[in-house]
Coordinates of C-alpha atoms in Angstrom, one line a residue:
Chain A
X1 CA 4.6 12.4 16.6
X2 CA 6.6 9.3 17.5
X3 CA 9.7 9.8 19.8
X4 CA 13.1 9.5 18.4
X5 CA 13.3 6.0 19.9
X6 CA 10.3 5.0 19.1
X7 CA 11.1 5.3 15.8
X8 CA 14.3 4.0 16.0
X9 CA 12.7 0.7 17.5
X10 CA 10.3 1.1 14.5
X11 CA 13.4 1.0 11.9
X12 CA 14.9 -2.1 13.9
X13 CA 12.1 -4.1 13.4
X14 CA 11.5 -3.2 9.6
X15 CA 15.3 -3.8 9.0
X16 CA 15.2 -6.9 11.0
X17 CA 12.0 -8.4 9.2
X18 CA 14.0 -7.6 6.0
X19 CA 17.2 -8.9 7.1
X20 CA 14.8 -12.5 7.5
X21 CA 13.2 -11.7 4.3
X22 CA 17.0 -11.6 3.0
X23 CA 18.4 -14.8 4.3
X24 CA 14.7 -16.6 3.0
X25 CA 16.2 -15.6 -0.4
X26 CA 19.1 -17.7 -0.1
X27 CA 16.9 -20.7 -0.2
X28 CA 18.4 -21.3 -3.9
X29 CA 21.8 -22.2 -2.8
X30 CA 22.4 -25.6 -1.5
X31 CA 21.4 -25.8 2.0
X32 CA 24.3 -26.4 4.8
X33 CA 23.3 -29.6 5.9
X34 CA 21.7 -32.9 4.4
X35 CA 18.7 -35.2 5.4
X36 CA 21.3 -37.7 6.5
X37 CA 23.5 -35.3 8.2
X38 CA 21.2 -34.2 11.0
X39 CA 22.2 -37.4 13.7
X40 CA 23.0 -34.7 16.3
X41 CA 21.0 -32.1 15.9
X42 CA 17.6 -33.5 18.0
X43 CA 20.2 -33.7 21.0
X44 CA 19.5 -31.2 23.5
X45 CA 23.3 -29.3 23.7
X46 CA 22.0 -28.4 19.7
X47 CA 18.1 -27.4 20.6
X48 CA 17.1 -24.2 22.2
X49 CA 14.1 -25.3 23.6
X50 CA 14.7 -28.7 25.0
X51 CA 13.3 -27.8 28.6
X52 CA 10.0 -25.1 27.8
X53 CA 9.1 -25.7 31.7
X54 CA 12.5 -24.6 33.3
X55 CA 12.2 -21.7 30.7
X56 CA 9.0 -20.6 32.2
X57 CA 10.2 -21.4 35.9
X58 CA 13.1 -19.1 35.2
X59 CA 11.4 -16.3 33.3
X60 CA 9.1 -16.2 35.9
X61 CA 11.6 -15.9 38.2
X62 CA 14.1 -13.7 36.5
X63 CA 11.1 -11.0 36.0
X64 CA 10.6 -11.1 40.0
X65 CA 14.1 -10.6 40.3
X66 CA 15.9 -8.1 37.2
X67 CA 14.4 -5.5 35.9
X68 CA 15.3 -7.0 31.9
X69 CA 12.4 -9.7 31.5
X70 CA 9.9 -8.2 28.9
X71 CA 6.9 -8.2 31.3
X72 CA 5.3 -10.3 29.8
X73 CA 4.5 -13.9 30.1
X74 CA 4.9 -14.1 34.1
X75 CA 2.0 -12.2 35.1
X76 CA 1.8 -11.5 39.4
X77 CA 4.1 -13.3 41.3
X78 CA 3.1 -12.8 44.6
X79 CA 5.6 -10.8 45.7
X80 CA 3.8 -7.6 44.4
X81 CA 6.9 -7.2 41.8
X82 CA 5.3 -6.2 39.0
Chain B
X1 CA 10.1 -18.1 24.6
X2 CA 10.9 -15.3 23.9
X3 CA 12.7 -16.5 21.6
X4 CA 15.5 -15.9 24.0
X5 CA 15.8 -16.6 27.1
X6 CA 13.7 -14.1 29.0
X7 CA 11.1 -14.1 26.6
X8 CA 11.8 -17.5 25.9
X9 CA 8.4 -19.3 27.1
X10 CA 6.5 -17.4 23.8
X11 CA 8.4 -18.2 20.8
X12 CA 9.7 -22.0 21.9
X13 CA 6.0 -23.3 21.7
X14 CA 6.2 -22.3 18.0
X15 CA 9.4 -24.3 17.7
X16 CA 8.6 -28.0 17.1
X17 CA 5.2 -29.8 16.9
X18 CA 3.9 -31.4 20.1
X19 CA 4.4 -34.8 21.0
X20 CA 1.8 -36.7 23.5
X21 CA 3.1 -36.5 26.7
X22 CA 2.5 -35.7 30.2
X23 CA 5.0 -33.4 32.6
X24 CA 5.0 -33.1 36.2
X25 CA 7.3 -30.6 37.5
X26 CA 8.3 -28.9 41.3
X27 CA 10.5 -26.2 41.9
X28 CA 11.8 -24.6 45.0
X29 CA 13.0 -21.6 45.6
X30 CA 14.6 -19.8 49.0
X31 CA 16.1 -16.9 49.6
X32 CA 16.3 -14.9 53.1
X33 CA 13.6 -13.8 52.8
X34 CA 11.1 -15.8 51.0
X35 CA 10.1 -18.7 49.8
X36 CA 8.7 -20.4 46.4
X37 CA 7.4 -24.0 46.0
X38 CA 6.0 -24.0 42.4
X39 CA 4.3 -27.6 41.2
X40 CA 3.1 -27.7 37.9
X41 CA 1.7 -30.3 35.3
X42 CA 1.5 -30.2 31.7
X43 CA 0.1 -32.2 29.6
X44 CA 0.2 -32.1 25.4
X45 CA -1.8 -34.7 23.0
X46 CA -1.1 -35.0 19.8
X47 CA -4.1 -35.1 17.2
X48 CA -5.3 -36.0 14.0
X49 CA -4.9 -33.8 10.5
X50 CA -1.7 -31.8 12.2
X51 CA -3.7 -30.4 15.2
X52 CA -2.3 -30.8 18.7
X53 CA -3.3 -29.1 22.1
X54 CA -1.7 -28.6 25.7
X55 CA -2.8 -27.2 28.9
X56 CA -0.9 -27.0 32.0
X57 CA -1.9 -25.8 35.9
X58 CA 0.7 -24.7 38.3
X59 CA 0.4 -23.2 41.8
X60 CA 3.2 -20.6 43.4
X61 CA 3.2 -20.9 46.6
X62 CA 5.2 -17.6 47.7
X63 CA 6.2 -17.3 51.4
X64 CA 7.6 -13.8 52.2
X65 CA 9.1 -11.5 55.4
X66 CA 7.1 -8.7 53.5
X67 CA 4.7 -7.9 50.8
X68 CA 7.2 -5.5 49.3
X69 CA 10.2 -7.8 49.7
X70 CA 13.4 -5.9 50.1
X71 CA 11.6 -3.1 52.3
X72 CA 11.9 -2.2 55.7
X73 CA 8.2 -3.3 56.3
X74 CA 8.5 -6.9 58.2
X75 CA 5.4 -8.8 57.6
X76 CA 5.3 -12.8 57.6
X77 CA 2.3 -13.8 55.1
X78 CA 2.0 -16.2 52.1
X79 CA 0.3 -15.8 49.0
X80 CA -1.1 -19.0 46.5
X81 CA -1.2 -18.3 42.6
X82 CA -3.1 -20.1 40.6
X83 CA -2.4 -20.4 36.5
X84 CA -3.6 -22.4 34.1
X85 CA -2.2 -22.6 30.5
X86 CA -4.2 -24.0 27.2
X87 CA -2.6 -24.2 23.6
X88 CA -4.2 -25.6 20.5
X89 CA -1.1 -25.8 17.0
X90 CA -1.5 -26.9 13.9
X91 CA 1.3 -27.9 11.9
X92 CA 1.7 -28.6 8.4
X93 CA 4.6 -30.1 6.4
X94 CA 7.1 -27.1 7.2
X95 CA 4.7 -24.5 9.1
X96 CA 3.5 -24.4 12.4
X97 CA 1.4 -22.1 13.8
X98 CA -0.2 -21.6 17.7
X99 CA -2.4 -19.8 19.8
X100 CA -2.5 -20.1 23.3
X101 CA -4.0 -18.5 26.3
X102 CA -3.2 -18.0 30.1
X103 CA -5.1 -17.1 33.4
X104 CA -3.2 -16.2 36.5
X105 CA -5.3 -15.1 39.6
X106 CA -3.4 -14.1 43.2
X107 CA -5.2 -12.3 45.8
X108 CA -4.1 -9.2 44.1
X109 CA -3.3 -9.6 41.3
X110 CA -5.1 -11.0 38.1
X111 CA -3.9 -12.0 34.2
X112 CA -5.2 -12.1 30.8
X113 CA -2.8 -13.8 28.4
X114 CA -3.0 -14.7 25.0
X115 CA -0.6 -14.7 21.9
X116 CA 0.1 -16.4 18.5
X117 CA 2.6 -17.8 16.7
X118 CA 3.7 -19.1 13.5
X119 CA 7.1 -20.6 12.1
X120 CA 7.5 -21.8 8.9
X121 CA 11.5 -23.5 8.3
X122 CA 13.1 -23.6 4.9
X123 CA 16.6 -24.0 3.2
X124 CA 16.4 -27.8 3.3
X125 CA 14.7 -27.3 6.4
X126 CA 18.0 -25.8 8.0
X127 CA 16.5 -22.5 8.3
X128 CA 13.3 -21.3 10.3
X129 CA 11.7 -18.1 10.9
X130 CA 9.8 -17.5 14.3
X131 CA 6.9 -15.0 14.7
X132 CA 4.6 -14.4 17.5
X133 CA 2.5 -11.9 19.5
X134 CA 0.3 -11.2 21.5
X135 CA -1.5 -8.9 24.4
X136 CA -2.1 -9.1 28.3
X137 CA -5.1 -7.6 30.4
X138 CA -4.0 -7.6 33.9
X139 CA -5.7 -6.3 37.0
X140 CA -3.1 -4.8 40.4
X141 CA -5.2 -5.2 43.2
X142 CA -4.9 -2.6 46.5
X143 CA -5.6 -3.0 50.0
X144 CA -3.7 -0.7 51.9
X145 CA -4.0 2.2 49.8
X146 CA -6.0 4.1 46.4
X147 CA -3.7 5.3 43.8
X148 CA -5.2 7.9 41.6
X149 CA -5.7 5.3 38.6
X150 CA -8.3 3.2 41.2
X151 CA -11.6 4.3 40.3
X152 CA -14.0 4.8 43.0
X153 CA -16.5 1.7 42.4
X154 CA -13.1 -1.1 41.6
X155 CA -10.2 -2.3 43.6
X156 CA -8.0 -2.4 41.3
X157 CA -5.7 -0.9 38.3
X158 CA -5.2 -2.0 35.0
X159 CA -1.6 -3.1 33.6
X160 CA -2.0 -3.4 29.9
X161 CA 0.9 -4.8 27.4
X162 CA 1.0 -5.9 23.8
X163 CA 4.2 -8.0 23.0
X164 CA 5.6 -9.1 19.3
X165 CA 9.0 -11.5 19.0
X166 CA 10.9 -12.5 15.6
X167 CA 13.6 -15.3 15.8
X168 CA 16.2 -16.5 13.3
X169 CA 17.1 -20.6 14.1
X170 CA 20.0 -21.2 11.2
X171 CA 21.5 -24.7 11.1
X172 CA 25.4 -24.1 10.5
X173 CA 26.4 -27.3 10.0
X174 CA 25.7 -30.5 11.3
X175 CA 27.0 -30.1 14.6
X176 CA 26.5 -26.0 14.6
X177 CA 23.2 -24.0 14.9
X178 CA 22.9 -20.4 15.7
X179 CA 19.8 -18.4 16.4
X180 CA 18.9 -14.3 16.8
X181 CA 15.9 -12.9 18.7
X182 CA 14.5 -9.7 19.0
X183 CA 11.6 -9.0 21.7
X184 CA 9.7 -5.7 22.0
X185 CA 7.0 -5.4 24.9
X186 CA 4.9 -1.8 25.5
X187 CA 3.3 -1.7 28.9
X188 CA 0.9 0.7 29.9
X189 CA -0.7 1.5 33.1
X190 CA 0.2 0.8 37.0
X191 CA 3.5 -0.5 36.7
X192 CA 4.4 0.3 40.5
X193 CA 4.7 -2.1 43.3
X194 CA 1.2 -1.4 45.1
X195 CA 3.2 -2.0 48.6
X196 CA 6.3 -0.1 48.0
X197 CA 7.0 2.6 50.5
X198 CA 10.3 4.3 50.3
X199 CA 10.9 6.0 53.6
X200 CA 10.3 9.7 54.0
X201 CA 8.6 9.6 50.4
X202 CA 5.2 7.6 50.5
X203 CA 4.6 5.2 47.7
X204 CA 7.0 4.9 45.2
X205 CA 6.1 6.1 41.7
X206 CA 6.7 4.4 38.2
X207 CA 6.0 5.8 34.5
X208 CA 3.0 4.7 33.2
X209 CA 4.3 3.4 30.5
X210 CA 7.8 1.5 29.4
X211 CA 9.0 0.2 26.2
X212 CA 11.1 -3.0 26.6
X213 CA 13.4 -4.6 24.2
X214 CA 15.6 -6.9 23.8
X215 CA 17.7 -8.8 21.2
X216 CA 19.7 -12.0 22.2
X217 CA 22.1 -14.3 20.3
X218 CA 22.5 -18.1 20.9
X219 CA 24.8 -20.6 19.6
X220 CA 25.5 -24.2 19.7
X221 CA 28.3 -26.5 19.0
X222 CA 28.6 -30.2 19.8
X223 CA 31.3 -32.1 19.6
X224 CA 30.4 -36.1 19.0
X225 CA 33.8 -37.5 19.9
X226 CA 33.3 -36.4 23.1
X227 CA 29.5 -36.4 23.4
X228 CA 29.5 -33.1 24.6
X229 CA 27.6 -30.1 23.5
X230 CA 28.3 -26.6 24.7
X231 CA 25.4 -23.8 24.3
X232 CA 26.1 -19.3 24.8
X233 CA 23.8 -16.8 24.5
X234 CA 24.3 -13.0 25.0
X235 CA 21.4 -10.5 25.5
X236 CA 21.2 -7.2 25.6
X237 CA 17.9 -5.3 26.8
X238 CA 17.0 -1.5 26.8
X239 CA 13.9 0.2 27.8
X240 CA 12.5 4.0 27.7
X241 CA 9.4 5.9 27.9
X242 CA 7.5 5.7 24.6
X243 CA 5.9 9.1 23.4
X244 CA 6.8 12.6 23.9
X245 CA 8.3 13.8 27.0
X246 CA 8.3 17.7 26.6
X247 CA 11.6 18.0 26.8
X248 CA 12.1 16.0 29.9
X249 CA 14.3 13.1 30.3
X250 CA 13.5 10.0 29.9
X251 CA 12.6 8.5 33.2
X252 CA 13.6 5.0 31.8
X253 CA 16.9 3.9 30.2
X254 CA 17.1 0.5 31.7
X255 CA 20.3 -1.2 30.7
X256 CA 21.2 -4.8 30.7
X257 CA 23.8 -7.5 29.4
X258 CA 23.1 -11.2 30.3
X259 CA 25.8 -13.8 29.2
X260 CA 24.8 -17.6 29.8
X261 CA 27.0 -20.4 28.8
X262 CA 25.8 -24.6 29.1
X263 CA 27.9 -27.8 29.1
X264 CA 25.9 -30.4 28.3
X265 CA 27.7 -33.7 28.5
X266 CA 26.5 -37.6 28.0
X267 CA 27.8 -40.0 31.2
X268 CA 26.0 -42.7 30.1
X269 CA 23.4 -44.1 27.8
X270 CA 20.8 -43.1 29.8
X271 CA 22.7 -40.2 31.9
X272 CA 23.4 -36.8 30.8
X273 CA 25.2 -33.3 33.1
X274 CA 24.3 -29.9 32.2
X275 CA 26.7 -27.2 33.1
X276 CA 25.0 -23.6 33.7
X277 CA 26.6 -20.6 34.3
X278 CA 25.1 -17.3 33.5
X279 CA 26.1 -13.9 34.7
X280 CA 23.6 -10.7 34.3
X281 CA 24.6 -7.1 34.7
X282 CA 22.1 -4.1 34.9
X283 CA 22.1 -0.8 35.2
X284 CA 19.0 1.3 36.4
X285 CA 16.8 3.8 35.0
X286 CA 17.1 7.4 35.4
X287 CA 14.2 7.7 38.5
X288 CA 15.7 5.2 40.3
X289 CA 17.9 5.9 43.5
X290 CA 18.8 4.4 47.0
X291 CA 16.2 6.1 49.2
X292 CA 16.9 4.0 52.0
X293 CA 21.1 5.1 52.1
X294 CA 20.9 8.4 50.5
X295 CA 17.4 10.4 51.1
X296 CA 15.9 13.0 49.1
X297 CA 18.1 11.6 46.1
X298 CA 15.0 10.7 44.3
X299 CA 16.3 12.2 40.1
X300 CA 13.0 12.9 39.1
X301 CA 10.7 14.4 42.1
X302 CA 11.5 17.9 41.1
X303 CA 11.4 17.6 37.7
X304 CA 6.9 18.1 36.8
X305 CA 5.4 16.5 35.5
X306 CA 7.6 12.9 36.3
X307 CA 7.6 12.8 40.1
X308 CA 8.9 9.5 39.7
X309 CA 10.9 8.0 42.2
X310 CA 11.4 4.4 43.5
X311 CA 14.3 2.3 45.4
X312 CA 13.3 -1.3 44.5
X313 CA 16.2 -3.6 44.4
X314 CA 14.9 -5.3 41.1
X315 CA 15.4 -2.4 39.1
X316 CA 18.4 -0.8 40.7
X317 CA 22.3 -1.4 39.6
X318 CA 21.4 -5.4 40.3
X319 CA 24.4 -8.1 39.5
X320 CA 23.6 -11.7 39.7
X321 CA 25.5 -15.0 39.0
X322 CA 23.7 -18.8 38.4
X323 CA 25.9 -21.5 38.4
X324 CA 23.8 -24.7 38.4
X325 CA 23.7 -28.2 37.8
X326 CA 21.1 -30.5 35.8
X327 CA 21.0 -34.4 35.3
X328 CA 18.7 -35.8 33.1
X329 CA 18.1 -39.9 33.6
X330 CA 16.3 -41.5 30.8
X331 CA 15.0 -44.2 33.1
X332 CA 14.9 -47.3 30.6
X333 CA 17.0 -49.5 33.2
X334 CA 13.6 -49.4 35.4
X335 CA 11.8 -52.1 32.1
X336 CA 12.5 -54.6 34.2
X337 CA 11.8 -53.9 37.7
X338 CA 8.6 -54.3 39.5
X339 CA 6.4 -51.3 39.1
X340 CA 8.8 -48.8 38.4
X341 CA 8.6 -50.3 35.0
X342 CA 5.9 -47.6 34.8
X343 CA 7.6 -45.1 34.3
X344 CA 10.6 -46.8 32.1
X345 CA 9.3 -44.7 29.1
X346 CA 9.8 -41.6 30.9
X347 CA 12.7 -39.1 31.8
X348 CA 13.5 -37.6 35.0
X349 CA 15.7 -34.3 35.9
X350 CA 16.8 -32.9 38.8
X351 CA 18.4 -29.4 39.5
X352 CA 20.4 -27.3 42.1
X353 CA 21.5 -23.8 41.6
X354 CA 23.0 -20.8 43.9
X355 CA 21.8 -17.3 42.9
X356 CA 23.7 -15.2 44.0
X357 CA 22.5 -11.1 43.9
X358 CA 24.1 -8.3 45.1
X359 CA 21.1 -6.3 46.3
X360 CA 18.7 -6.5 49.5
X361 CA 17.4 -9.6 48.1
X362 CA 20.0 -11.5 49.1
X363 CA 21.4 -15.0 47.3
X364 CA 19.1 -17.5 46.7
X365 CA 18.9 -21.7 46.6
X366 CA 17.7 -23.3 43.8
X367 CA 16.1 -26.8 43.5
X368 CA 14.4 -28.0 40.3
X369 CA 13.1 -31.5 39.8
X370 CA 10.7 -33.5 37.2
X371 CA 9.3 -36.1 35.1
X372 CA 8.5 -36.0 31.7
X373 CA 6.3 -39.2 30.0
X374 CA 5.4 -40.5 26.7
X375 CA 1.8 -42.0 26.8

């Protein structure tokens, strides 16, 4: 039998994949922004992954250092911090 | 990959198709005591009918006073990682999807990664939804001593994880996007420090297994008249023992807020600033306790069957603060000089932080530099 927070992480997921599910079904109304409105939005102050190598640096580093990093991604690390 | 920022590195290779190009990258690292010098190349090629692949090699080379840093044991030695990284996406006209795989190997310490991913946008292509998952098979290595999970013929203890991320990336407007993740991790098996000793105890002890999670938020506004951009995120983590506990607490209950704000600001046509400051605040599981300043405070040790106890810094009531500073130089002025017109195509960055921790650790330098190339 599943803990109580087990299945409370359980009911987060299912309610955040139908929360995604929800906002898919708004794809009828017109969308926010046009074709020719996008100028700005390739710069990197409006993208979340405009440097993937300092993300993995600092993951890597983070996980060595906090205790929040979701263990996963940053395997070893030399420093036995596992 | 996460699709936030500490799990960041999965979901952000599902983001955007690659382009070819060719990265080398060095990072240092130094605090009292020890030391990291990380170099690392990556290189992505684009190919035909919507596939693309990457692969990417880096070395850690970790210089530390002790193999359990933030002990009292005082032991000069450094240790070489070696990973490398391969990645093969196919994208279609609004899906993507990935599957990668990564090898680490230390002298103690060996990993099995893979995962997959898939985004697909919509809306106008304003919206996009951001799946991935995946599992690692990881080997902890002892020398010094056999925990009860080392069998008698291997040298080593398995650390099992399966890990699953969903993100949200809505464009608000054309100058506005916002994005939500959520990022669950189970771990099973030795999740200990195999050098640990916490004095008067013996070898610390950790749960065998955790459940991590975390959900972040991100948001981005730009402003063009003054070619700035400014980026926050907030994430919130929480952990706990998965499965029944017989009516004992749970040994985990990990708690963390992380707050991170950028300034990203144009100075010239080819020179752009970035402004980080990020603060993180945690608080530590129930088994945790300062052995070192208040002995025989160990929570758990008298509670059968969790004789858990440790005193690692990293998972204690830790505090840290980032500020740092990024320029990127898109190096286009170097067409017309000898040579360096080489690298004209290219972009460099360079990086210098101060991480500053409140625990035995100790604060930290930070120097980051690279170049990325079109070829």
């Amino acid at each position: 039998m599943p803990s109580v927070r087990l299945r409370l992480c359980l009911w987060i997921w299912i309610l955040a994949g139908a929360a995604v599910a929800g906002a898919a079904g708004c794809a009828h109304a017109p969308p926010p922004v046009q074709p020719w409105q996008r100028e700005h939005l390739a710069k990197r102050a409006l993208r979340f992954d405009a440097d993937p190598l300092e993300d993995r640096f600092r993951q890597h580093w983070y996980g060595a250092r906090e205790g929040a990093d979701l263990g996963f991604g940053q395997p070893g690390g030399g420093c036995g911090c596992n | 990959m996460l699709l936030a920022a500490g799990g960041g590195a999965v979901s952000l290779a599902a983001a955007a198709r690659a382009e070819d190009l060719v990265t080398i990258r060095g990072a240092y690292y130094r605090e009292p005591s020890t030391r990291v010098i990380q170099p690392v190349v990556e290189i992505r090629k684009d190919l035909p009918d919507g596939f693309d692949v990457n692969a990417h090699y880096l070395v850690d080379t970790i210089t530390s006073a002790s193999a359990a840093a933030g002990t009292t044991i005082d032991n000069i030695f450094t240790e070489i990682r070696n990973e490398v990284g391969l990645g093969v996406g196919k994208s279609w006209e609004r899906t993507r999807a990935t599957l990668s795989y990564k090898y680490s190997a230390e002298s103690d310490y060996w990993s099995h990664a893979m995962w997959a991913s898939a985004s697909r946008r919509f809306w106008g292509d304003t919206a996009t939804v951001g799946i991935f998952g995946g599992f690692s098979l990881d080997q902890v290595g002892f020398t010094v001593r056999t925990p009860p999970c080392r069998t008698s013929t291997g040298s080593s203890c398995p650390l099992d994880s399966v890990f699953a991320g969903l993100a949200y990336t809505q464009v608000l407007s054309p100058v506005a996007v916002a994005q939500i993740n959520l990022d669950s991790a189970a771990l099973w098996g030795f999740l200990a420090n195999p050098y640990r000793q916490e004095p008067n105890v013996g070898p610390e002890v950790f749960p065998d297994r955790r459940l991590r999670n975390a959900v972040s938020l991100r948001f981005a506004y730009y402003v063009p008249e003054w070619a700035t951009g400014f980026q926050f995120q907030y994430r919130y983590y929480r952990d706990f023992y998965p499965g029944g506990l017989g009516g004992a607490p749970d040994p985990w209950g990990l708690t963390a807020s992380t707050l991170e704000g950028r300034i990203y600001h144009r100075l010239s046509r080819d020179l752009e600033v970035r402004l980080l400051y990020r603060q993180y605040f945690q608080g530590p599981p129930a088994f945790w306790c300062d052995i070192a300043t208040n002995s025989g405070c160990s929570p758990m040790a008298s509670l059968p069957p969790w004789p858990y106890g440790t005193s690692d810094p990293a998972v204690g009531p830790v505090r840290t603060e980032y500020p740092e500073i990024k320029l990127y130089w898109e190096a286009v002025s170097l067409s017309s000089v000898r040579f360096f017109r080489w690298f004209a195509a290219g972009t460099f960055e360079i990086s210098y932080g101060r991480y500053f921790q409140n625990d035995a650790f100790g604060n930290a330098h930070v120097l980051q530099t690279g170049y990325s190339m079109p070829y």
